[in-house]
Amino acid sequence: EEYSRLEDDLRELDEELRAHLDEEVKTLDNEPVKLQGNAALLSDVPRIVEFGAAGIGLYRTEFPFLIRTDLPDEDTQYEIYSRAVKGMGGLPTTFRTLDIGGDKPLPYMPITHEENPQLGWRSIRISFSMEELFRVQVRALLRASEHGPIRIMFPMVTDPGELKKARQIVLEERGTTGIPDSREIPIGAMMEVPSAVVLIDQLAKHADFFSIGSNDLAQYVLAVDRGNAIIGHLYDTMHPAVMRTINTVAEASKASGTQLGICGELSGKPLGVAALIALGLRDFSATPSALMKIRRLLQCVDSKELAALKPAILSAGSPEEVRNIVREALKKGEVPEMLWR
Ligand code: PEP
Ligand code: MG
């Protein structure tokens, strides 16, 4: 009986959320908000469109690599990226270059034993040490831009030198693939390593946009391996240290006039999104299964009321305190509980 009641509740929620899909995404006080979806495989694309997202804010390109038995060549990659771009029907797709290693080892890559894989040979570090692999991917991405708007972003950037180098490689490959100068392909960096946050003003000189990777950012700010179950209770993206770090990124991006979004799992969590609105974020990319609920939540909150929580969030002493501050405000604002409970 309990399970069929839960099933009925879910069906009801689904119907209620679908009824608002053709309404614009803006807060109660008419503040426009952008909500995009995160994709890993092509099967995510139609769901992202169906759930009313404004684009793909994070395409994790490592997944097509992870499900194969050897490296996909340039044409195979081009095919995959093109299908994603076409599937979005004119809405933009932000492709993140290969983010393997750490918790995502490629089965057919040279096996290296590392004491601290999360601090080791992963992500853009692999792309730089296997530069031809990186260039092949960049070419495939650039070629896919003939089918619709794309952006390219690099994971785990730690300093301006890396971003400059990656950007230079894209520019060189633009030349070899003959992409017309008039075609705009913004280049950005993930904000997911503390050193990038510290140097954000310098990174801004080489970036068209930033996207906060709250999953890794929390891992590195809190010094908690995100995949280690023994210390799983210490990993919390609502931690006040993470909130303050995100706030630093938001303020610095604003000061440098750099577009800022967030694509970590925090933007698929209702309390997280409300806290992020309080810190001034307006650009979210969430996992497809969370899209409809977050969309509706955004339509039901008042951004000015949430902004008033900023000092309290920034002076909170624990993740639970941050959650309570946000919960109280949502209750007070009469935001339907089914959207954030
Ligand atoms: C992140 O770190 O928040 C992120 C979006 O990337 P991934 O989870 O793929 O590392
Ligand atoms: Mg990451």
PDB file of C-alpha atoms in Angstrom, residues 19-301:
ATOM      1  CA  ALA A  19       1.768  21.098 -16.957  1.00  0.00           C
ATOM      2  CA  HIS A  20       4.283  23.957 -16.527  1.00  0.00           C
ATOM      3  CA  LEU A  21       6.793  22.899 -19.186  1.00  0.00           C
ATOM      4  CA  ASP A  22       5.770  25.525 -21.724  1.00  0.00           C
ATOM      5  CA  GLU A  23       6.060  28.377 -19.222  1.00  0.00           C
ATOM      6  CA  GLU A  24       9.263  30.403 -19.242  1.00  0.00           C
ATOM      7  CA  VAL A  25      11.913  29.725 -16.599  1.00  0.00           C
ATOM      8  CA  LYS A  26      11.913  32.833 -14.451  1.00  0.00           C
ATOM      9  CA  THR A  27      11.504  33.412 -10.735  1.00  0.00           C
ATOM     10  CA  LEU A  28       8.349  34.817  -9.112  1.00  0.00           C
ATOM     11  CA  ASP A  29       9.923  38.284  -9.204  1.00  0.00           C
ATOM     12  CA  ASN A  30      10.569  37.895 -12.964  1.00  0.00           C
ATOM     13  CA  GLU A  31      14.300  37.237 -12.767  1.00  0.00           C
ATOM     14  CA  PRO A  32      15.281  35.196 -15.857  1.00  0.00           C
ATOM     15  CA  VAL A  33      17.139  31.975 -15.039  1.00  0.00           C
ATOM     16  CA  LYS A  34      18.823  29.569 -17.422  1.00  0.00           C
ATOM     17  CA  LEU A  35      18.357  25.847 -16.864  1.00  0.00           C
ATOM     18  CA  GLN A  36      20.234  23.362 -19.025  1.00  0.00           C
ATOM     19  CA  GLY A  37      20.786  19.603 -18.806  1.00  0.00           C
ATOM     20  CA  ASN A  38      23.827  17.394 -18.252  1.00  0.00           C
ATOM     21  CA  ALA A  39      24.402  14.632 -20.788  1.00  0.00           C
ATOM     22  CA  ALA A  40      26.673  11.615 -20.732  1.00  0.00           C
ATOM     23  CA  LEU A  41      25.339   9.550 -23.626  1.00  0.00           C
ATOM     24  CA  LEU A  42      23.251  10.345 -26.713  1.00  0.00           C
ATOM     25  CA  SER A  43      20.207   8.790 -25.040  1.00  0.00           C
ATOM     26  CA  ASP A  44      20.157  11.757 -22.620  1.00  0.00           C
ATOM     27  CA  VAL A  45      19.652  14.289 -25.419  1.00  0.00           C
ATOM     28  CA  PRO A  46      15.930  13.731 -26.189  1.00  0.00           C
ATOM     29  CA  ARG A  47      15.112  13.761 -22.457  1.00  0.00           C
ATOM     30  CA  ILE A  48      16.904  17.071 -22.002  1.00  0.00           C
ATOM     31  CA  VAL A  49      14.829  18.551 -24.835  1.00  0.00           C
ATOM     32  CA  GLU A  50      11.607  16.971 -23.530  1.00  0.00           C
ATOM     33  CA  PHE A  51      12.142  18.430 -20.042  1.00  0.00           C
ATOM     34  CA  GLY A  52      12.338  21.965 -21.389  1.00  0.00           C
ATOM     35  CA  ALA A  53      16.056  22.686 -20.938  1.00  0.00           C
ATOM     36  CA  ALA A  54      17.676  25.642 -22.696  1.00  0.00           C
ATOM     37  CA  GLY A  55      20.591  23.531 -23.921  1.00  0.00           C
ATOM     38  CA  ILE A  56      23.192  21.045 -22.737  1.00  0.00           C
ATOM     39  CA  GLY A  57      25.305  22.758 -20.082  1.00  0.00           C
ATOM     40  CA  LEU A  58      27.677  19.807 -19.699  1.00  0.00           C
ATOM     41  CA  TYR A  59      28.278  17.022 -22.195  1.00  0.00           C
ATOM     42  CA  ARG A  60      30.615  14.583 -20.450  1.00  0.00           C
ATOM     43  CA  THR A  61      32.512  13.361 -23.514  1.00  0.00           C
ATOM     44  CA  GLU A  62      34.359  10.637 -21.605  1.00  0.00           C
ATOM     45  CA  PHE A  63      31.275   8.408 -21.520  1.00  0.00           C
ATOM     46  CA  PRO A  64      31.391   7.432 -25.212  1.00  0.00           C
ATOM     47  CA  PHE A  65      35.058   6.537 -24.533  1.00  0.00           C
ATOM     48  CA  LEU A  66      34.252   4.543 -21.406  1.00  0.00           C
ATOM     49  CA  ILE A  67      31.701   2.254 -23.064  1.00  0.00           C
ATOM     50  CA  ARG A  68      34.082   1.185 -25.890  1.00  0.00           C
ATOM     51  CA  THR A  69      36.914  -1.300 -26.041  1.00  0.00           C
ATOM     52  CA  ASP A  70      39.340   1.012 -27.835  1.00  0.00           C
ATOM     53  CA  LEU A  71      39.780   4.708 -28.604  1.00  0.00           C
ATOM     54  CA  PRO A  72      37.111   6.141 -30.926  1.00  0.00           C
ATOM     55  CA  ASP A  73      38.781   7.795 -33.930  1.00  0.00           C
ATOM     56  CA  GLU A  74      38.056  11.316 -35.159  1.00  0.00           C
ATOM     57  CA  ASP A  75      35.198  10.338 -37.481  1.00  0.00           C
ATOM     58  CA  THR A  76      33.517   8.196 -34.822  1.00  0.00           C
ATOM     59  CA  GLN A  77      33.734  11.056 -32.351  1.00  0.00           C
ATOM     60  CA  TYR A  78      32.489  13.516 -34.954  1.00  0.00           C
ATOM     61  CA  GLU A  79      29.488  11.272 -35.535  1.00  0.00           C
ATOM     62  CA  ILE A  80      28.623  11.159 -31.809  1.00  0.00           C
ATOM     63  CA  TYR A  81      29.077  14.898 -31.219  1.00  0.00           C
ATOM     64  CA  SER A  82      27.126  15.754 -34.396  1.00  0.00           C
ATOM     65  CA  ARG A  83      24.192  13.622 -33.324  1.00  0.00           C
ATOM     66  CA  ALA A  84      24.094  15.424 -29.977  1.00  0.00           C
ATOM     67  CA  VAL A  85      24.212  18.846 -31.650  1.00  0.00           C
ATOM     68  CA  LYS A  86      21.517  17.905 -34.183  1.00  0.00           C
ATOM     69  CA  GLY A  87      19.367  16.402 -31.421  1.00  0.00           C
ATOM     70  CA  MET A  88      19.350  19.771 -29.647  1.00  0.00           C
ATOM     71  CA  GLY A  89      17.684  21.405 -32.657  1.00  0.00           C
ATOM     72  CA  GLY A  90      19.509  24.749 -32.468  1.00  0.00           C
ATOM     73  CA  LEU A  91      19.928  24.924 -28.692  1.00  0.00           C
ATOM     74  CA  PRO A  92      23.581  25.156 -27.569  1.00  0.00           C
ATOM     75  CA  THR A  93      25.672  22.202 -26.403  1.00  0.00           C
ATOM     76  CA  THR A  94      28.635  22.692 -24.076  1.00  0.00           C
ATOM     77  CA  PHE A  95      31.113  19.883 -24.650  1.00  0.00           C
ATOM     78  CA  ARG A  96      33.626  19.176 -21.947  1.00  0.00           C
ATOM     79  CA  THR A  97      36.830  17.626 -23.243  1.00  0.00           C
ATOM     80  CA  LEU A  98      37.913  14.218 -21.986  1.00  0.00           C
ATOM     81  CA  ASP A  99      37.769  13.933 -18.191  1.00  0.00           C
ATOM     82  CA  ILE A 100      39.195  10.472 -17.596  1.00  0.00           C
ATOM     83  CA  GLY A 101      41.455   9.130 -14.848  1.00  0.00           C
ATOM     84  CA  GLY A 102      40.755   9.537 -11.138  1.00  0.00           C
ATOM     85  CA  ASP A 103      37.426   7.780 -10.610  1.00  0.00           C
ATOM     86  CA  LYS A 104      37.001   7.193 -14.370  1.00  0.00           C
ATOM     87  CA  PRO A 105      39.934   5.060 -15.632  1.00  0.00           C
ATOM     88  CA  LEU A 106      39.772   4.019 -19.303  1.00  0.00           C
ATOM     89  CA  PRO A 107      40.070   0.222 -19.473  1.00  0.00           C
ATOM     90  CA  TYR A 108      42.266   0.353 -22.601  1.00  0.00           C
ATOM     91  CA  MET A 109      44.663   3.066 -21.404  1.00  0.00           C
ATOM     92  CA  PRO A 110      48.097   2.240 -19.999  1.00  0.00           C
ATOM     93  CA  ILE A 111      47.624   1.029 -16.436  1.00  0.00           C
ATOM     94  CA  THR A 112      49.363   3.204 -13.913  1.00  0.00           C
ATOM     95  CA  HIS A 113      49.170   2.650 -10.216  1.00  0.00           C
ATOM     96  CA  GLU A 114      48.786   5.901  -8.346  1.00  0.00           C
ATOM     97  CA  GLU A 115      48.710   6.414  -4.585  1.00  0.00           C
ATOM     98  CA  ASN A 116      46.341   9.386  -4.949  1.00  0.00           C
ATOM     99  CA  PRO A 117      44.476   9.095  -8.272  1.00  0.00           C
ATOM    100  CA  GLN A 118      42.234  12.092  -7.532  1.00  0.00           C
ATOM    101  CA  LEU A 119      45.369  14.236  -7.267  1.00  0.00           C
ATOM    102  CA  GLY A 120      47.094  12.447 -10.072  1.00  0.00           C
ATOM    103  CA  TRP A 121      47.154  11.842 -13.782  1.00  0.00           C
ATOM    104  CA  ARG A 122      43.630  12.723 -14.746  1.00  0.00           C
ATOM    105  CA  SER A 123      41.499  14.968 -16.883  1.00  0.00           C
ATOM    106  CA  ILE A 124      43.228  17.795 -18.786  1.00  0.00           C
ATOM    107  CA  ARG A 125      46.562  16.500 -17.494  1.00  0.00           C
ATOM    108  CA  ILE A 126      46.051  13.365 -19.596  1.00  0.00           C
ATOM    109  CA  SER A 127      44.973  15.488 -22.570  1.00  0.00           C
ATOM    110  CA  PHE A 128      48.206  17.482 -22.362  1.00  0.00           C
ATOM    111  CA  SER A 129      50.444  14.437 -22.037  1.00  0.00           C
ATOM    112  CA  MET A 130      48.673  12.684 -24.936  1.00  0.00           C
ATOM    113  CA  GLU A 131      48.350  15.780 -27.063  1.00  0.00           C
ATOM    114  CA  GLU A 132      47.432  14.046 -30.326  1.00  0.00           C
ATOM    115  CA  LEU A 133      44.474  12.386 -28.588  1.00  0.00           C
ATOM    116  CA  PHE A 134      43.404  15.844 -27.396  1.00  0.00           C
ATOM    117  CA  ARG A 135      43.798  17.378 -30.859  1.00  0.00           C
ATOM    118  CA  VAL A 136      41.742  14.582 -32.448  1.00  0.00           C
ATOM    119  CA  GLN A 137      38.937  15.284 -29.982  1.00  0.00           C
ATOM    120  CA  VAL A 138      39.110  19.034 -30.519  1.00  0.00           C
ATOM    121  CA  ARG A 139      38.931  18.564 -34.303  1.00  0.00           C
ATOM    122  CA  ALA A 140      35.909  16.273 -34.001  1.00  0.00           C
ATOM    123  CA  LEU A 141      34.172  18.828 -31.767  1.00  0.00           C
ATOM    124  CA  LEU A 142      34.970  21.740 -34.061  1.00  0.00           C
ATOM    125  CA  ARG A 143      33.671  19.830 -37.084  1.00  0.00           C
ATOM    126  CA  ALA A 144      30.429  19.057 -35.218  1.00  0.00           C
ATOM    127  CA  SER A 145      29.831  22.815 -34.881  1.00  0.00           C
ATOM    128  CA  GLU A 146      28.636  22.853 -38.498  1.00  0.00           C
ATOM    129  CA  HIS A 147      25.355  21.344 -37.220  1.00  0.00           C
ATOM    130  CA  GLY A 148      24.566  23.896 -34.496  1.00  0.00           C
ATOM    131  CA  PRO A 149      25.920  26.072 -31.694  1.00  0.00           C
ATOM    132  CA  ILE A 150      28.572  24.546 -29.431  1.00  0.00           C
ATOM    133  CA  ARG A 151      30.866  25.653 -26.633  1.00  0.00           C
ATOM    134  CA  ILE A 152      34.045  23.873 -25.531  1.00  0.00           C
ATOM    135  CA  MET A 153      35.128  23.635 -21.916  1.00  0.00           C
ATOM    136  CA  PHE A 154      38.136  22.123 -20.172  1.00  0.00           C
ATOM    137  CA  PRO A 155      38.012  20.113 -16.950  1.00  0.00           C
ATOM    138  CA  MET A 156      40.326  20.338 -13.934  1.00  0.00           C
ATOM    139  CA  VAL A 157      42.097  23.515 -15.013  1.00  0.00           C
ATOM    140  CA  THR A 158      44.458  24.558 -12.210  1.00  0.00           C
ATOM    141  CA  ASP A 159      46.142  27.697 -13.542  1.00  0.00           C
ATOM    142  CA  PRO A 160      46.066  30.289 -16.350  1.00  0.00           C
ATOM    143  CA  GLY A 161      48.948  28.610 -18.218  1.00  0.00           C
ATOM    144  CA  GLU A 162      46.884  25.447 -18.745  1.00  0.00           C
ATOM    145  CA  LEU A 163      43.870  27.362 -19.985  1.00  0.00           C
ATOM    146  CA  LYS A 164      46.013  29.427 -22.333  1.00  0.00           C
ATOM    147  CA  LYS A 165      47.603  26.271 -23.731  1.00  0.00           C
ATOM    148  CA  ALA A 166      44.288  24.449 -24.223  1.00  0.00           C
ATOM    149  CA  ARG A 167      42.771  27.517 -25.852  1.00  0.00           C
ATOM    150  CA  GLN A 168      45.753  27.808 -28.181  1.00  0.00           C
ATOM    151  CA  ILE A 169      45.278  24.192 -29.287  1.00  0.00           C
ATOM    152  CA  VAL A 170      41.626  24.899 -30.123  1.00  0.00           C
ATOM    153  CA  LEU A 171      42.659  27.971 -32.113  1.00  0.00           C
ATOM    154  CA  GLU A 172      45.259  25.977 -34.062  1.00  0.00           C
ATOM    155  CA  GLU A 173      42.764  23.212 -34.825  1.00  0.00           C
ATOM    156  CA  ARG A 174      40.196  25.804 -35.911  1.00  0.00           C
ATOM    157  CA  GLY A 175      42.750  26.635 -38.587  1.00  0.00           C
ATOM    158  CA  THR A 176      43.266  23.022 -39.719  1.00  0.00           C
ATOM    159  CA  THR A 177      39.539  22.239 -39.799  1.00  0.00           C
ATOM    160  CA  GLY A 178      38.756  25.485 -41.624  1.00  0.00           C
ATOM    161  CA  ILE A 179      36.029  26.709 -39.274  1.00  0.00           C
ATOM    162  CA  PRO A 180      34.902  30.118 -40.611  1.00  0.00           C
ATOM    163  CA  ASP A 181      35.989  33.064 -38.405  1.00  0.00           C
ATOM    164  CA  SER A 182      32.388  34.193 -38.192  1.00  0.00           C
ATOM    165  CA  ARG A 183      31.373  31.031 -36.304  1.00  0.00           C
ATOM    166  CA  GLU A 184      31.482  31.754 -32.613  1.00  0.00           C
ATOM    167  CA  ILE A 185      32.681  28.880 -30.403  1.00  0.00           C
ATOM    168  CA  PRO A 186      33.060  30.121 -26.812  1.00  0.00           C
ATOM    169  CA  ILE A 187      35.845  28.501 -24.783  1.00  0.00           C
ATOM    170  CA  GLY A 188      35.561  28.039 -21.041  1.00  0.00           C
ATOM    171  CA  ALA A 189      36.990  26.377 -17.970  1.00  0.00           C
ATOM    172  CA  MET A 190      35.478  24.305 -15.210  1.00  0.00           C
ATOM    173  CA  MET A 191      35.897  25.865 -11.792  1.00  0.00           C
ATOM    174  CA  GLU A 192      36.560  22.746  -9.777  1.00  0.00           C
ATOM    175  CA  VAL A 193      40.050  23.107  -8.326  1.00  0.00           C
ATOM    176  CA  PRO A 194      40.805  25.542  -5.471  1.00  0.00           C
ATOM    177  CA  SER A 195      43.884  26.992  -7.231  1.00  0.00           C
ATOM    178  CA  ALA A 196      41.673  28.035 -10.167  1.00  0.00           C
ATOM    179  CA  VAL A 197      39.384  29.851  -7.733  1.00  0.00           C
ATOM    180  CA  VAL A 198      42.352  31.641  -6.167  1.00  0.00           C
ATOM    181  CA  LEU A 199      43.594  32.712  -9.621  1.00  0.00           C
ATOM    182  CA  ILE A 200      40.176  33.314 -11.158  1.00  0.00           C
ATOM    183  CA  ASP A 201      40.892  36.938 -12.127  1.00  0.00           C
ATOM    184  CA  GLN A 202      43.839  35.744 -14.230  1.00  0.00           C
ATOM    185  CA  LEU A 203      41.929  32.813 -15.719  1.00  0.00           C
ATOM    186  CA  ALA A 204      39.184  35.229 -16.740  1.00  0.00           C
ATOM    187  CA  LYS A 205      41.573  36.794 -19.263  1.00  0.00           C
ATOM    188  CA  HIS A 206      41.529  33.542 -21.247  1.00  0.00           C
ATOM    189  CA  ALA A 207      37.962  32.343 -20.714  1.00  0.00           C
ATOM    190  CA  ASP A 208      34.654  33.219 -22.357  1.00  0.00           C
ATOM    191  CA  PHE A 209      32.814  31.462 -19.527  1.00  0.00           C
ATOM    192  CA  PHE A 210      33.245  29.460 -16.345  1.00  0.00           C
ATOM    193  CA  SER A 211      31.224  26.521 -15.069  1.00  0.00           C
ATOM    194  CA  ILE A 212      31.441  25.425 -11.448  1.00  0.00           C
ATOM    195  CA  GLY A 213      32.062  21.700 -10.991  1.00  0.00           C
ATOM    196  CA  SER A 214      30.722  21.487  -7.470  1.00  0.00           C
ATOM    197  CA  ASN A 215      31.418  17.729  -7.239  1.00  0.00           C
ATOM    198  CA  ASP A 216      35.166  18.091  -7.590  1.00  0.00           C
ATOM    199  CA  LEU A 217      35.286  21.531  -6.011  1.00  0.00           C
ATOM    200  CA  ALA A 218      33.806  20.078  -2.794  1.00  0.00           C
ATOM    201  CA  GLN A 219      36.200  17.124  -2.974  1.00  0.00           C
ATOM    202  CA  TYR A 220      39.239  19.399  -3.169  1.00  0.00           C
ATOM    203  CA  VAL A 221      38.042  22.172  -0.825  1.00  0.00           C
ATOM    204  CA  LEU A 222      37.046  19.657   1.872  1.00  0.00           C
ATOM    205  CA  ALA A 223      39.947  17.243   1.182  1.00  0.00           C
ATOM    206  CA  VAL A 224      37.431  14.361   1.001  1.00  0.00           C
ATOM    207  CA  ASP A 225      37.720  11.766  -1.784  1.00  0.00           C
ATOM    208  CA  ARG A 226      34.244  11.937  -3.395  1.00  0.00           C
ATOM    209  CA  GLY A 227      34.209   8.186  -4.050  1.00  0.00           C
ATOM    210  CA  ASN A 228      35.413   6.935  -0.676  1.00  0.00           C
ATOM    211  CA  ALA A 229      32.487   5.441   1.275  1.00  0.00           C
ATOM    212  CA  ILE A 230      34.385   5.380   4.601  1.00  0.00           C
ATOM    213  CA  ILE A 231      34.462   9.169   4.695  1.00  0.00           C
ATOM    214  CA  GLY A 232      31.292   9.677   2.644  1.00  0.00           C
ATOM    215  CA  HIS A 233      29.606  11.440   5.569  1.00  0.00           C
ATOM    216  CA  LEU A 234      32.237  14.194   5.347  1.00  0.00           C
ATOM    217  CA  TYR A 235      31.500  14.890   1.680  1.00  0.00           C
ATOM    218  CA  ASP A 236      28.797  17.550   1.490  1.00  0.00           C
ATOM    219  CA  THR A 237      28.425  20.097  -1.293  1.00  0.00           C
ATOM    220  CA  MET A 238      26.251  22.270   1.010  1.00  0.00           C
ATOM    221  CA  HIS A 239      29.226  22.697   3.358  1.00  0.00           C
ATOM    222  CA  PRO A 240      29.692  26.373   4.286  1.00  0.00           C
ATOM    223  CA  ALA A 241      33.296  26.210   2.999  1.00  0.00           C
ATOM    224  CA  VAL A 242      31.922  25.179  -0.410  1.00  0.00           C
ATOM    225  CA  MET A 243      29.280  27.936  -0.229  1.00  0.00           C
ATOM    226  CA  ARG A 244      31.950  30.557   0.491  1.00  0.00           C
ATOM    227  CA  THR A 245      34.134  29.240  -2.335  1.00  0.00           C
ATOM    228  CA  ILE A 246      31.211  29.402  -4.779  1.00  0.00           C
ATOM    229  CA  ASN A 247      30.496  32.923  -3.601  1.00  0.00           C
ATOM    230  CA  THR A 248      34.115  33.923  -4.328  1.00  0.00           C
ATOM    231  CA  VAL A 249      33.739  32.503  -7.841  1.00  0.00           C
ATOM    232  CA  ALA A 250      30.419  34.326  -8.363  1.00  0.00           C
ATOM    233  CA  GLU A 251      31.817  37.680  -7.223  1.00  0.00           C
ATOM    234  CA  ALA A 252      35.035  37.362  -9.226  1.00  0.00           C
ATOM    235  CA  SER A 253      33.166  36.303 -12.381  1.00  0.00           C
ATOM    236  CA  LYS A 254      30.879  39.284 -12.051  1.00  0.00           C
ATOM    237  CA  ALA A 255      33.832  41.635 -11.513  1.00  0.00           C
ATOM    238  CA  SER A 256      35.565  40.368 -14.659  1.00  0.00           C
ATOM    239  CA  GLY A 257      32.350  40.191 -16.693  1.00  0.00           C
ATOM    240  CA  THR A 258      32.770  36.464 -17.319  1.00  0.00           C
ATOM    241  CA  GLN A 259      29.641  34.340 -17.800  1.00  0.00           C
ATOM    242  CA  LEU A 260      29.217  31.866 -14.953  1.00  0.00           C
ATOM    243  CA  GLY A 261      27.196  28.676 -14.656  1.00  0.00           C
ATOM    244  CA  ILE A 262      27.218  25.603 -12.468  1.00  0.00           C
ATOM    245  CA  CYS A 263      26.996  22.009 -13.687  1.00  0.00           C
ATOM    246  CA  GLY A 264      27.852  19.896 -10.615  1.00  0.00           C
ATOM    247  CA  GLU A 265      25.193  17.754  -8.920  1.00  0.00           C
ATOM    248  CA  LEU A 266      24.380  20.649  -6.581  1.00  0.00           C
ATOM    249  CA  SER A 267      22.339  22.230  -9.386  1.00  0.00           C
ATOM    250  CA  GLY A 268      20.050  19.183  -9.403  1.00  0.00           C
ATOM    251  CA  LYS A 269      19.279  19.539  -5.695  1.00  0.00           C
ATOM    252  CA  PRO A 270      16.403  21.843  -4.720  1.00  0.00           C
ATOM    253  CA  LEU A 271      17.984  23.204  -1.523  1.00  0.00           C
ATOM    254  CA  GLY A 272      21.281  23.598  -3.360  1.00  0.00           C
ATOM    255  CA  VAL A 273      19.672  25.576  -6.179  1.00  0.00           C
ATOM    256  CA  ALA A 274      17.879  27.869  -3.715  1.00  0.00           C
ATOM    257  CA  ALA A 275      21.196  28.527  -1.924  1.00  0.00           C
ATOM    258  CA  LEU A 276      22.893  29.208  -5.267  1.00  0.00           C
ATOM    259  CA  ILE A 277      20.167  31.704  -6.236  1.00  0.00           C
ATOM    260  CA  ALA A 278      20.893  33.419  -2.905  1.00  0.00           C
ATOM    261  CA  LEU A 279      24.574  33.658  -3.907  1.00  0.00           C
ATOM    262  CA  GLY A 280      23.629  35.246  -7.223  1.00  0.00           C
ATOM    263  CA  LEU A 281      23.863  32.314  -9.650  1.00  0.00           C
ATOM    264  CA  ARG A 282      21.372  32.307 -12.542  1.00  0.00           C
ATOM    265  CA  ASP A 283      22.722  29.613 -14.840  1.00  0.00           C
ATOM    266  CA  PHE A 284      22.285  25.952 -13.931  1.00  0.00           C
ATOM    267  CA  SER A 285      22.888  22.647 -15.634  1.00  0.00           C
ATOM    268  CA  ALA A 286      21.385  19.611 -13.955  1.00  0.00           C
ATOM    269  CA  THR A 287      21.009  15.883 -14.423  1.00  0.00           C
ATOM    270  CA  PRO A 288      17.995  15.102 -16.702  1.00  0.00           C
ATOM    271  CA  SER A 289      15.971  13.354 -13.973  1.00  0.00           C
ATOM    272  CA  ALA A 290      16.034  16.538 -11.856  1.00  0.00           C
ATOM    273  CA  LEU A 291      15.226  19.010 -14.638  1.00  0.00           C
ATOM    274  CA  MET A 292      11.432  19.258 -14.358  1.00  0.00           C
ATOM    275  CA  LYS A 293      11.483  19.642 -10.595  1.00  0.00           C
ATOM    276  CA  ILE A 294      14.244  22.280 -10.592  1.00  0.00           C
ATOM    277  CA  ARG A 295      12.494  24.097 -13.426  1.00  0.00           C
ATOM    278  CA  ARG A 296       9.285  24.360 -11.405  1.00  0.00           C
ATOM    279  CA  LEU A 297      11.170  25.263  -8.226  1.00  0.00           C
ATOM    280  CA  LEU A 298      12.844  28.171 -10.030  1.00  0.00           C
ATOM    281  CA  GLN A 299       9.397  29.405 -11.105  1.00  0.00           C
ATOM    282  CA  CYS A 300       8.166  29.284  -7.497  1.00  0.00           C
ATOM    283  CA  VAL A 301      10.952  31.147  -5.656  1.00  0.00           C
TER     284      VAL A 301
END
